[in-house]
Amino acid sequence: MRLLSSAFVALLAFARLSFAASSSGDSVLVLLDTSLDRENYSIFFGGLEKRGYSLTFRAPKDASPAITDYDVPNFDHVIFFSPEAKSYAQDITPQSLVGLLSEKTNLLIALSPKQTPLTSLATEFSLILPPPETPLISHHPARSERPTTIPVAVSSSSPLLTPGIPPVWFSGAPHALGNNPMLVPILRAPAESFAADSTDDTGADGIVDATEKGGEGLWAGSQMGLVTGFQTNVNSRVVFAGGIDLFSDEYARKELPSGTPSGNSQFARDIATWVFQETLTLRIDSVEHHRVNQTEAPEMYTTNDEIVYTAHISSYDSRTSTWKPYSGIGDLQLEFTMLDPHIRTSLPPVPGSPGTYQVQFRAPDRHGVFKFILNWKRKGYSYLSSSTTVPVVPPRHDGYPRFLSAAWPYYTGAISTSAGFFLFAALWLAGDVKGERKKVSKAE
Amino acid sequence: MILRLSWLLLAATVRAASLSLQSPRFTISASDATQLRSDTLSLTKKPEPLTLGATDTLKLTFQITDNDEGKGVQPHQTFLRFYDKVSGEEGIQPVRVTPGGKAKFELNMARPPTSIPPTTQNPLEVSLILGSFVHAPAKYDLFDIYLPASQTPAEHPDEASFHVLPTIEHTFRPEQKLPPQFISAVFAAAVLSPWVVLIGLWGKVGVRVPHLFSPSIVPFTVLLGGFEVLLVWYWVDLKLGQVLLYGGMLAIPTVFAGKQALYTTGEWRAGQK
């Protein structure tokens, strides 16, 4: 009985261990403001724990558990639910957070209309925040909540959101997006919303004055972002959300003005799965190159060789926690580069062989040291990059075309000479030896 | 559920004091103050799309009133929204409203405000957004307007790498051109012409080779033939090292066969003499 129960416990623990939804680890540090109650976010945190993450909670001013120990990150992901904290413990500074991202730790950060150290971090990621204490307001649609609690429609154009999410409730600060292509817009503000600090109609003049005074103008309209992601060069992800109430239980349970339930819980889950490297996570398993009709990669290629390049790409499947071959990339490109790309072709997937992309092309006329460069970057997806260096040499002395039709006279001449010599030698040895008899003349 | 809905309806009717737009009017005038177009705006149907040249001015006047009491109010939010449906660019321009509800907006294309979005050949849809803390909000589609095309917004230097890049094809050196095969065949035949002469003369003179198959010179002849075969084989297939090896192997018996052949020939000549 005891053996059975201990085996059962071991099996349970093992099952828990093997079910890790994220491709880069499942330990999460949550920095929760002391004024916030963990129970108010139970739907969000409970969803994370059910998918296999182990959450560790900490207040912003606590010194332990530290985020890094001697530049080695202690956690795989960090959630910042401390939108109003003005000061943090010593291990959290904007520089240390950027260092965390370089070490492939993902961050989920909730901002607020207040000015905090996280605001200056957001500016580093090309997000332009409004002046402090100007939350997002919208009088449309007519509803019974305060103007700062806004139902926002979720557009289906972002690849990381499941399609068909109902509108979500939002309250917080918007931000304007810079033109950095590494930004991934997730949720945009409604067209009628704007950032203002007035609480009654007499603030109308203040809004117009702020716009006319110049500077950034007014934070208004659907070009503003409310939740924006950023994917760094090392494929770590960070999401800035304009307010923390988006993740709260109250908004998840609140009904929209039309009477249907809100999409907050699904939306928060989609954001979390993207930031924690569960969805849209790709990697290159291996690349191969060889000549047509061969299988091994040669030490060097000759100009004008026909070369076959193959890439194996897989994506992470969070349901089975494994990397599965992925053939869904339709616009992969290969560059054959020596200082500048000499050849750029598309690398199409091979039908019937999942995860394999192959192309055949002819090596250029130039000799030199070339690189096969695979560099695929799209908003929301992991960046794929691979570079293989290979020499291309001119043909050897016997690599040129032979037996040309223009050389037939020369071939016949040489063969004719050889035949003539053989014939002369044979006939001279075999010939009649009658004194002064003249022998056969040499053939030319 | 129905009870909750009825409460909502009640709340809506209580706050039903909504904003409405009175006498909206626009005027387009050129830089020398001549009027190009002037009209009132109907709230139910959009007029013909307006066109604004690079030096023209658009003036828009309207009044915001309370629907119930009919007197002018100053709402919290009076925004003009310029939206390009094709490119998705948008610009929001707040309009100053007097406490009596009267509003005037002027757009001078010689000095456009910064809130106008980047424009292309497509028109901008202009709508008015009204919002207030005490009144129900309202939104009106006013008109479409064609503005002069602006410069495209500056792109980030890395932006191109996030899209498909143009295909690059390498131009190879053209294949070398050979003269026609017929010409080569004719000259190859010309090269063989001395053999024709030789065969002809031999026919006349007559060739006597009594010792051709004598066993003392056949080995040498055969080995010499072997050298010729090796030479042709080298031309077709072999590498230098292999040729030298085989040639060396062939050379040893050839030396002995050659000596034998020459001795025999010498004997014959000596014997004859």
XYZ file of C-alpha atoms in Angstrom:
717
model
C 0.000 0.000 0.000
C 2.752 2.392 0.954
C 4.709 1.395 -2.091
C 1.680 2.061 -4.262
C 1.000 5.455 -2.713
C 4.625 6.533 -2.944
C 4.741 5.374 -6.531
C 1.578 7.339 -7.200
C 3.071 10.473 -5.637
C 6.242 10.028 -7.647
C 4.200 9.601 -10.822
C 2.221 12.737 -10.041
C 5.381 14.743 -9.441
C 6.905 13.362 -12.595
C 3.796 14.230 -14.580
C 3.902 17.764 -13.226
C 7.566 18.068 -14.153
C 7.132 16.798 -17.697
C 4.271 19.167 -18.417
C 6.147 22.414 -18.995
C 4.190 24.651 -21.332
C 6.922 27.156 -22.120
C 9.874 26.392 -24.350
C 12.278 28.322 -22.163
C 11.473 27.223 -18.635
C 8.600 27.605 -16.200
C 9.831 29.503 -13.156
C 8.140 32.880 -12.894
C 8.836 35.695 -10.458
C 5.858 37.969 -9.838
C 6.570 41.389 -8.365
C 3.273 42.291 -6.744
C 2.717 45.668 -5.148
C 1.990 45.444 -1.445
C -1.225 47.427 -1.955
C -2.534 44.843 -4.426
C -4.127 41.620 -3.357
C -3.097 38.398 -5.030
C -6.657 37.099 -4.851
C -7.861 39.840 -7.168
C -5.854 38.249 -9.992
C -6.658 34.647 -9.204
C -8.012 33.864 -12.665
C -4.768 34.989 -14.324
C -2.390 33.416 -11.825
C -4.487 30.294 -11.522
C -4.402 29.890 -15.295
C -0.610 30.166 -15.269
C -0.229 27.616 -12.514
C -2.575 25.230 -14.252
C -0.371 25.354 -17.336
C 2.634 24.295 -15.323
C 4.356 27.506 -14.262
C 5.706 27.822 -10.730
C 5.029 31.324 -9.446
C 7.103 33.027 -6.778
C 5.679 36.223 -5.301
C 7.664 39.111 -3.996
C 7.150 42.769 -3.107
C 9.079 45.372 -5.103
C 11.149 46.513 -2.130
C 12.098 43.033 -0.922
C 15.699 42.110 -1.536
C 15.050 38.414 -1.988
C 14.441 36.389 -4.042
C 16.772 38.438 -6.229
C 16.256 38.536 -9.953
C 19.851 37.723 -10.747
C 22.758 36.347 -8.810
C 26.076 37.591 -10.180
C 24.560 38.258 -13.614
C 22.930 34.833 -13.847
C 19.130 35.097 -13.942
C 17.331 33.167 -11.245
C 13.997 32.957 -13.029
C 12.931 32.277 -16.582
C 10.206 34.926 -16.665
C 9.332 37.980 -14.578
C 5.924 39.631 -14.205
C 5.812 43.237 -12.974
C 2.421 43.852 -11.354
C 3.679 46.901 -9.481
C 2.404 49.808 -11.546
C 2.575 52.398 -8.792
C 5.831 51.452 -7.084
C 8.176 54.432 -7.141
C 11.225 52.603 -5.917
C 12.447 49.052 -6.101
C 15.030 46.972 -4.347
C 18.591 47.269 -5.496
C 18.520 44.453 -8.000
C 15.824 46.040 -10.176
C 16.888 48.954 -12.340
C 16.135 49.612 -15.989
C 19.707 48.540 -16.802
C 19.375 45.268 -14.911
C 16.092 44.533 -16.676
C 17.691 45.107 -20.075
C 20.463 42.788 -18.955
C 17.823 40.193 -18.061
C 16.403 40.404 -21.559
C 19.863 39.839 -23.016
C 20.001 36.663 -20.916
C 16.775 35.496 -22.573
C 14.445 36.172 -19.667
C 10.981 37.329 -20.710
C 9.178 40.216 -19.003
C 5.513 41.149 -18.657
C 5.184 44.702 -17.386
C 2.036 46.557 -16.330
C 2.353 50.332 -16.493
C 0.054 52.977 -15.081
C -0.570 56.712 -15.517
C 1.927 57.345 -12.690
C 5.576 58.007 -13.388
C 7.719 55.094 -12.199
C 11.146 53.644 -13.101
C 9.291 51.338 -15.484
C 8.160 54.361 -17.481
C 11.744 55.174 -18.344
C 12.262 51.545 -19.310
C 9.295 51.737 -21.679
C 10.802 54.759 -23.408
C 13.870 52.678 -24.236
C 11.637 50.394 -26.290
C 10.347 53.198 -28.563
C 7.124 53.670 -26.598
C 6.165 57.292 -26.084
C 4.127 57.703 -22.917
C 1.775 60.617 -22.228
C 2.421 63.109 -19.432
C 2.007 61.589 -15.961
C -1.475 61.373 -14.434
C -3.264 61.448 -17.805
C -5.158 58.171 -18.002
C -7.045 57.013 -21.056
C -10.620 58.335 -21.259
C -13.363 57.494 -23.686
C -16.936 58.740 -23.658
C -17.882 56.236 -26.354
C -19.762 53.895 -26.146
C -22.341 55.234 -23.721
C -22.093 53.068 -20.632
C -22.653 53.200 -16.916
C -18.992 52.788 -15.910
C -16.585 55.645 -15.405
C -15.031 57.115 -18.543
C -11.648 55.674 -17.557
C -12.968 52.097 -17.802
C -13.174 51.461 -21.496
C -14.293 48.458 -23.571
C -11.741 48.039 -26.350
C -12.375 45.958 -29.458
C -9.632 43.446 -30.180
C -8.513 43.499 -33.803
C -7.848 40.160 -35.451
C -4.730 41.323 -37.272
C -2.252 40.390 -34.545
C -0.959 36.829 -35.131
C -0.500 36.085 -31.450
C -4.149 36.504 -30.434
C -6.696 33.769 -31.001
C -9.272 35.046 -33.463
C -12.687 36.075 -32.231
C -11.838 37.469 -28.805
C -14.682 39.688 -27.533
C -13.857 43.269 -26.548
C -11.783 43.651 -23.378
C -12.115 46.108 -20.520
C -9.153 48.418 -20.071
C -8.137 51.219 -17.753
C -4.717 52.797 -17.618
C -2.445 54.898 -19.772
C -1.978 54.646 -23.540
C 1.327 55.014 -25.353
C 2.338 56.093 -28.823
C 4.463 53.655 -30.817
C 7.753 54.540 -32.422
C 8.647 53.141 -35.826
C 10.936 50.380 -34.548
C 9.938 47.240 -36.468
C 10.718 45.005 -33.479
C 7.588 46.353 -31.751
C 4.603 44.037 -31.952
C 1.350 45.956 -31.480
C -1.183 43.787 -29.663
C -4.038 46.074 -28.620
C -4.759 49.497 -30.048
C -6.886 52.189 -28.436
C -10.363 52.924 -29.783
C -10.542 55.844 -32.184
C -12.616 57.986 -29.829
C -10.337 57.660 -26.825
C -7.718 60.085 -25.609
C -5.480 60.724 -22.612
C -6.564 63.551 -20.335
C -6.540 64.392 -16.653
C -9.785 66.389 -16.521
C -12.806 65.045 -14.676
C -15.612 67.280 -15.972
C -16.572 69.203 -19.049
C -14.656 72.341 -18.055
C -11.455 70.537 -19.004
C -12.267 70.952 -22.696
C -10.172 74.098 -23.080
C -7.248 72.408 -21.369
C -7.245 69.666 -23.978
C -7.177 72.114 -26.895
C -4.457 74.177 -25.208
C -2.296 71.104 -24.670
C -2.537 70.279 -28.349
C -1.795 73.772 -29.561
C 1.174 74.194 -27.261
C 3.126 71.888 -29.508
C 5.397 69.080 -28.403
C 3.885 65.659 -28.725
C 0.352 66.945 -29.159
C -2.567 64.924 -27.900
C -2.435 61.202 -27.168
C -5.615 60.266 -28.996
C -7.005 57.954 -31.604
C -6.477 54.430 -32.821
C -2.774 54.898 -33.562
C -2.079 54.677 -29.844
C -1.248 51.328 -28.347
C -2.549 49.952 -25.085
C -0.707 46.646 -24.979
C 2.467 46.361 -27.021
C 5.092 43.684 -27.238
C 8.742 43.855 -28.224
C 10.943 41.013 -29.380
C 14.666 41.509 -28.895
C 17.484 40.278 -31.115
C 18.057 37.243 -28.893
C 14.348 36.339 -29.148
C 13.394 37.301 -25.625
C 10.026 38.989 -25.383
C 8.657 41.824 -23.283
C 5.081 43.110 -23.175
C 4.105 46.529 -21.871
C 0.449 46.745 -20.829
C -0.963 50.177 -20.162
C -2.795 49.135 -17.007
C -2.931 46.278 -14.560
C -6.740 46.070 -14.331
C -6.745 44.273 -17.653
C -5.578 41.159 -15.804
C -7.886 41.483 -12.801
C -10.720 39.131 -11.914
C -13.165 42.027 -11.750
C -12.667 42.893 -15.419
C -12.646 39.248 -16.437
C -16.070 38.789 -14.911
C -17.510 42.134 -15.972
C -20.032 42.135 -18.764
C -19.680 44.323 -21.814
C -22.298 47.017 -22.492
C -23.820 44.667 -25.051
C -24.369 42.030 -22.369
C -21.844 39.428 -23.509
C -18.940 38.414 -21.270
C -15.691 40.265 -21.730
C -12.655 38.744 -23.378
C -10.201 39.735 -20.633
C -9.336 36.254 -19.405
C -8.722 34.908 -22.903
C -6.780 38.029 -23.844
C -4.584 37.865 -20.745
C -3.945 34.195 -21.403
C -2.926 34.915 -25.014
C -0.514 37.637 -23.916
C 1.015 35.348 -21.316
C 1.473 32.474 -23.757
C 3.220 34.769 -26.220
C 5.521 36.427 -23.684
C 6.506 33.148 -22.063
C 7.593 31.651 -25.396
C 4.774 29.170 -25.841
C 3.268 30.341 -29.108
C 4.885 31.648 -32.302
C 8.201 30.202 -31.145
C 10.324 28.798 -33.961
C 13.855 27.592 -34.297
C 16.175 26.241 -36.967
C 17.069 22.640 -36.156
C 19.754 22.177 -38.774
C 20.864 23.325 -42.193
C 22.587 21.254 -44.856
C 24.181 22.033 -48.171
C 25.645 19.799 -50.830
C 25.985 19.422 -54.566
C 23.114 17.965 -56.545
C 23.235 14.126 -56.533
C 25.508 14.056 -53.508
C 24.735 13.896 -49.806
C 27.864 15.075 -48.008
C 28.831 18.730 -47.850
C 32.073 19.160 -49.806
C 34.999 21.136 -48.454
C 34.658 23.674 -51.201
C 32.440 24.383 -54.168
C 33.445 25.274 -57.712
C 31.922 28.207 -59.576
C 28.812 27.282 -61.549
C 28.124 24.253 -59.353
C 24.514 23.276 -58.750
C 24.038 23.515 -54.986
C 21.141 22.217 -52.900
C 20.450 23.935 -49.564
C 18.108 22.450 -46.987
C 16.848 23.948 -43.717
C 14.915 22.127 -41.010
C 12.638 24.355 -38.956
C 10.419 23.401 -36.070
C 8.001 25.243 -33.862
C 7.197 24.691 -30.222
C 3.963 22.892 -29.443
C 2.977 23.853 -25.915
C 0.378 21.129 -25.592
C 2.959 18.375 -25.860
C 5.978 20.446 -24.762
C 7.961 19.332 -27.773
C 9.362 20.919 -30.872
C 7.447 19.790 -33.947
C 8.491 20.316 -37.591
C 6.781 23.368 -39.012
C 6.124 23.944 -42.701
C 3.994 27.063 -42.399
C 6.554 29.682 -43.434
C 5.716 30.727 -46.981
C 8.205 33.535 -47.500
C 11.534 32.186 -46.287
C 14.482 33.498 -48.283
C 18.073 32.339 -48.725
C 20.937 34.674 -49.564
C 24.261 33.549 -50.983
C 26.477 36.419 -49.941
C 30.019 37.596 -50.377
C 29.965 41.109 -48.887
C 26.697 41.674 -50.796
C 24.095 39.101 -51.675
C 24.934 37.628 -55.071
C 21.859 35.427 -55.074
C 18.602 35.797 -53.144
C 15.977 33.133 -53.722
C 12.907 31.978 -51.916
C 13.246 28.824 -49.834
C 9.953 27.002 -50.239
C 8.748 24.160 -48.008
C 9.050 20.671 -49.448
C 5.578 19.147 -49.801
C 5.391 15.810 -48.069
C 8.311 16.435 -45.760
C 7.199 18.511 -42.758
C 9.611 21.133 -41.540
C 11.950 20.871 -44.531
C 12.674 23.816 -46.806
C 14.864 23.263 -49.842
C 16.110 25.126 -52.878
C 18.545 24.349 -55.688
C 20.573 27.075 -57.326
C 23.728 27.612 -59.348
C 26.809 29.014 -57.637
C 27.811 32.381 -59.115
C 30.663 32.921 -61.542
C 32.705 34.690 -58.893
C 35.082 32.749 -56.690
C 35.619 33.709 -53.072
C 34.321 32.993 -49.602
C 30.519 32.952 -49.588
C 27.943 32.558 -46.837
C 24.557 30.899 -46.888
C 22.492 33.424 -44.938
C 19.020 32.643 -43.650
C 17.516 35.720 -41.986
C 13.764 35.674 -41.408
C 12.104 38.279 -39.225
C 8.398 38.870 -38.912
C 6.393 40.677 -36.273
C 5.353 38.352 -33.483
C 7.396 35.317 -34.569
C 10.826 34.330 -33.327
C 13.644 35.557 -35.505
C 15.381 32.845 -37.505
C 18.967 33.412 -38.514
C 21.710 31.102 -39.686
C 24.988 31.724 -41.481
C 27.212 29.014 -43.018
C 30.528 29.953 -44.578
C 31.735 28.038 -47.608
C 34.576 28.634 -50.117
C 33.918 28.738 -53.849
C 36.980 28.138 -56.006
C 37.498 28.475 -59.747
C 37.607 25.205 -61.743
C 40.753 23.055 -61.525
C 42.968 22.598 -64.544
C 40.957 19.565 -65.601
C 37.549 20.982 -64.556
C 36.952 22.848 -67.795
C 34.844 21.510 -70.663
C 36.733 18.993 -72.779
C 36.270 17.250 -76.141
C 34.974 20.365 -77.814
C 33.783 20.133 -81.378
C 36.114 22.981 -82.364
C 39.121 20.757 -81.540
C 38.283 17.843 -83.849
C 41.028 18.726 -86.377
C 43.609 18.709 -83.569
C 42.415 15.411 -82.170
C 42.522 13.796 -85.574
C 45.962 15.258 -86.176
C 47.436 13.907 -82.966
C 45.822 10.482 -83.326
C 46.926 10.374 -86.924
C 50.519 11.086 -85.868
C 50.471 8.336 -83.242
C 48.974 5.863 -85.680
C 51.550 6.791 -88.245
C 54.426 6.249 -85.836
C 53.117 2.844 -84.781
C 52.588 1.803 -88.350
C 56.097 2.914 -89.364
C 57.749 1.081 -86.491
C 55.830 -2.102 -87.212
C 56.454 -2.002 -90.921
C 60.116 -1.134 -90.599
C 60.780 -4.050 -88.293
C 58.704 -6.318 -90.425
C 59.852 -5.135 -93.747
C 61.882 -6.857 -96.445
C 65.633 -6.523 -96.060
C 66.725 -6.399 -99.699
C 69.841 -4.228 -99.667
C 69.253 -0.733 -101.011
C 65.457 -1.116 -101.028
C 63.824 2.121 -100.063
C 61.632 1.775 -97.041
C 58.188 3.178 -96.592
C 58.132 6.902 -96.149
C 57.155 8.268 -92.874
C 53.604 9.323 -92.634
C 52.983 12.801 -91.592
C -30.793 39.159 -17.036
C -33.939 40.960 -18.268
C -34.125 42.865 -14.997
C -30.507 43.988 -15.447
C -31.263 45.038 -19.020
C -34.242 47.108 -17.876
C -32.053 48.896 -15.330
C -29.598 49.723 -18.093
C -32.410 51.097 -20.257
C -33.592 53.213 -17.366
C -30.107 54.525 -16.798
C -29.786 55.319 -20.488
C -33.074 57.175 -20.585
C -32.137 59.134 -17.463
C -28.917 60.280 -19.143
C -30.608 60.758 -22.456
C -29.682 64.419 -22.637
C -27.542 63.929 -25.711
C -25.474 66.258 -27.780
C -26.458 67.250 -31.275
C -24.810 69.143 -34.052
C -26.486 72.245 -35.414
C -25.869 74.066 -38.681
C -22.564 72.543 -39.745
C -21.107 74.549 -42.605
C -17.881 74.397 -44.563
C -16.131 76.853 -46.864
C -13.123 76.240 -49.075
C -11.331 79.424 -50.103
C -8.204 79.960 -52.137
C -5.137 81.846 -50.957
C -6.467 85.110 -52.394
C -9.705 84.775 -50.370
C -11.934 83.803 -53.329
C -14.512 81.263 -52.311
C -14.130 77.960 -54.179
C -16.898 75.988 -52.514
C -19.277 76.584 -49.670
C -22.124 74.463 -48.404
C -23.979 73.225 -45.372
C -23.406 69.657 -44.262
C -26.297 67.265 -43.974
C -26.070 64.809 -41.087
C -27.650 62.008 -43.073
C -25.798 62.116 -46.364
C -22.181 62.937 -47.087
C -21.600 65.633 -49.719
C -19.388 65.216 -52.765
C -15.774 64.710 -51.641
C -14.004 67.978 -50.982
C -10.681 68.782 -52.573
C -8.139 71.058 -50.991
C -5.205 72.427 -52.963
C -1.791 73.203 -51.540
C -2.642 76.828 -50.765
C -6.370 76.550 -50.019
C -8.060 76.957 -46.675
C -10.980 74.949 -45.292
C -13.207 76.638 -42.702
C -15.674 74.565 -40.734
C -18.262 76.064 -38.374
C -20.922 74.368 -36.301
C -22.702 74.565 -32.982
C -23.125 71.905 -30.324
C -26.435 71.943 -28.481
C -28.159 69.930 -25.827
C -30.833 67.827 -27.455
C -33.451 68.427 -24.742
C -33.087 72.095 -23.942
C -31.729 73.292 -27.263
C -29.125 75.603 -25.826
C -25.442 75.556 -26.662
C -23.077 73.497 -24.506
C -19.330 73.057 -24.418
C -18.665 69.281 -24.355
C -15.526 67.770 -22.929
C -14.427 66.212 -26.190
C -14.894 67.802 -29.604
C -12.497 66.062 -31.922
C -12.199 65.983 -35.691
C -10.910 62.627 -36.842
C -9.062 62.370 -40.170
C -8.849 58.719 -41.202
C -7.296 57.142 -44.281
C -9.085 53.832 -44.698
C -6.548 52.387 -47.127
C -3.336 53.010 -45.215
C -4.862 53.081 -41.716
C -3.258 56.415 -40.828
C -5.274 58.586 -38.495
C -5.060 62.093 -37.087
C -7.093 63.601 -34.254
C -7.578 67.355 -34.061
C -9.382 68.905 -31.052
C -11.661 71.834 -31.937
C -12.026 74.787 -29.596
C -15.684 75.309 -28.583
C -16.967 78.422 -26.847
C -19.083 78.005 -23.711
C -22.040 78.809 -25.937
C -21.380 75.778 -28.052
C -20.083 77.559 -31.136
C -17.074 76.014 -32.818
C -14.865 77.071 -35.682
C -12.074 75.056 -37.271
C -9.683 76.298 -39.923
C -7.334 74.122 -41.978
C -4.789 76.087 -43.974
C -2.846 73.769 -46.265
C -0.019 76.262 -46.487
C 0.592 75.655 -42.764
C -1.135 72.376 -41.893
C -1.428 71.368 -38.238
C 0.676 68.450 -37.044
C -2.393 66.366 -36.380
C -3.078 65.779 -40.091
C -1.907 62.231 -40.920
C 0.389 61.437 -43.867
C -1.752 61.561 -47.015
C -1.651 59.737 -50.323
C -3.910 59.845 -53.377
C -6.756 58.365 -51.310
C -9.275 60.573 -49.535
C -9.440 61.115 -45.795
C -12.706 60.408 -44.022
C -13.512 63.257 -41.656
C -15.793 62.619 -38.707
C -16.692 64.572 -35.589
C -16.480 62.873 -32.190
C -18.365 64.463 -29.298
C -18.049 63.266 -25.729
C -19.077 64.635 -22.401
C -19.236 63.645 -18.757
C -22.869 64.695 -18.454
C -24.331 64.113 -21.875
C -24.594 61.002 -24.004
C -21.859 60.905 -26.631
C -22.343 61.383 -30.376
C -20.372 60.730 -33.531
C -21.023 62.216 -36.965
C -19.482 61.359 -40.334
C -19.017 64.716 -42.000
C -17.327 64.402 -45.385
C -14.429 62.926 -47.394
C -11.610 65.219 -48.364
C -8.696 64.933 -50.779
C -5.584 66.642 -49.442
C -2.301 67.122 -51.319
C -0.114 64.034 -50.945
C 2.460 64.360 -48.192
C 5.883 62.874 -47.756
C 5.799 59.310 -46.544
C 6.747 58.993 -42.888
C 10.362 58.122 -42.229
C 10.971 54.405 -42.073
C 13.231 52.684 -39.595
C 16.411 51.420 -41.324
C 15.624 47.835 -40.294
C 12.058 47.926 -41.553
C 12.899 46.382 -44.938
C 14.303 43.228 -43.357
C 10.892 42.494 -41.824
C 9.353 42.008 -45.238
C 10.118 39.948 -48.296
C 13.181 41.351 -50.048
C 13.487 41.452 -53.839
C 14.917 38.377 -55.566
C 18.444 38.741 -56.890
C 19.522 36.644 -59.852
C 23.154 36.369 -60.849
C 24.017 37.066 -64.485
C 26.414 34.376 -65.563
C 29.044 34.660 -68.254
C 27.506 33.423 -71.500
C 28.504 29.941 -72.667
C 31.454 30.050 -75.033
C 30.367 29.880 -78.642
C 31.888 27.174 -80.848
C 32.168 27.278 -84.617
C 29.749 25.060 -86.532
C 30.469 21.352 -86.283
C 30.423 20.988 -90.059
C 33.453 23.274 -90.397
C 35.310 21.247 -87.771
C 34.432 18.010 -89.563
C 35.650 19.370 -92.911
C 39.008 20.380 -91.465
C 39.376 17.118 -89.590
C 38.918 15.389 -92.923
C 41.511 17.740 -94.403
C 43.964 16.675 -91.705
C 43.530 13.068 -92.795
C 44.284 13.818 -96.440
C 47.989 12.731 -96.345
C 46.829 9.232 -95.459
C 44.877 9.185 -98.700
C 48.033 10.037 -100.572
C 49.967 7.379 -98.665
C 47.454 4.641 -99.313
C 47.390 5.609 -102.973
C 51.157 5.456 -103.343
C 51.367 2.193 -101.473
C 48.873 0.759 -103.800
C 51.108 1.671 -106.662
C 54.397 0.595 -105.131
C 53.302 -2.368 -103.146
C 54.177 -3.107 -99.556
C 56.083 -6.199 -98.690
C 56.068 -7.144 -95.055
C 57.130 -10.768 -94.831
C 58.189 -10.700 -91.177
C 55.112 -8.942 -89.838
C 53.949 -11.801 -87.679
C 57.331 -13.244 -86.847
C 57.427 -14.227 -83.179
C 60.542 -12.194 -82.411
C 59.071 -8.815 -83.346
C 55.392 -9.298 -82.585
C 55.928 -8.789 -78.829
C 57.571 -5.460 -79.462
C 54.867 -4.395 -81.881
C 52.145 -5.373 -79.458
C 53.802 -3.529 -76.573
C 54.250 -0.468 -78.714
C 50.522 -0.727 -79.492
C 49.947 -0.959 -75.769
C 51.783 2.324 -75.318
C 49.514 3.911 -77.884
C 46.455 2.547 -76.051
C 47.859 3.941 -72.795
C 48.278 7.306 -74.451
C 44.675 7.347 -75.637
C 43.496 6.183 -72.214
C 45.438 9.022 -70.592
C 43.748 11.453 -72.905
C 40.303 10.139 -71.970
C 40.482 9.175 -68.345
C 43.706 8.707 -66.451
C 45.717 11.036 -64.263
C 49.424 11.663 -64.634
C 50.501 9.485 -61.770
C 48.589 6.483 -63.090
C 49.977 6.985 -66.581
C 53.532 7.098 -65.338
C 52.929 3.967 -63.303
C 51.416 2.000 -66.139
C 53.950 3.393 -68.550
C 56.753 2.332 -66.294
C 55.239 -1.118 -65.989
C 54.925 -1.376 -69.740
C 58.405 -0.021 -70.366
C 60.291 -2.947 -68.811
C 59.049 -5.708 -71.115
C 59.191 -3.280 -74.023
C 62.913 -2.785 -73.480
C 63.559 -6.512 -73.673
C 61.184 -7.018 -76.566
C 62.788 -4.152 -78.394
C 66.261 -5.475 -77.924
C 65.086 -8.860 -79.141
C 63.429 -7.342 -82.181
C 66.406 -5.285 -83.152
C 68.770 -8.220 -82.720
C 66.569 -10.315 -84.935
C 66.393 -7.612 -87.544
C 70.103 -7.183 -87.407
C 70.533 -10.960 -87.878
C 68.283 -10.857 -90.900
C 70.201 -8.031 -92.448
C 73.515 -9.552 -91.667
C 72.260 -12.904 -92.904
C 70.997 -11.389 -96.105
C 74.127 -9.492 -96.734
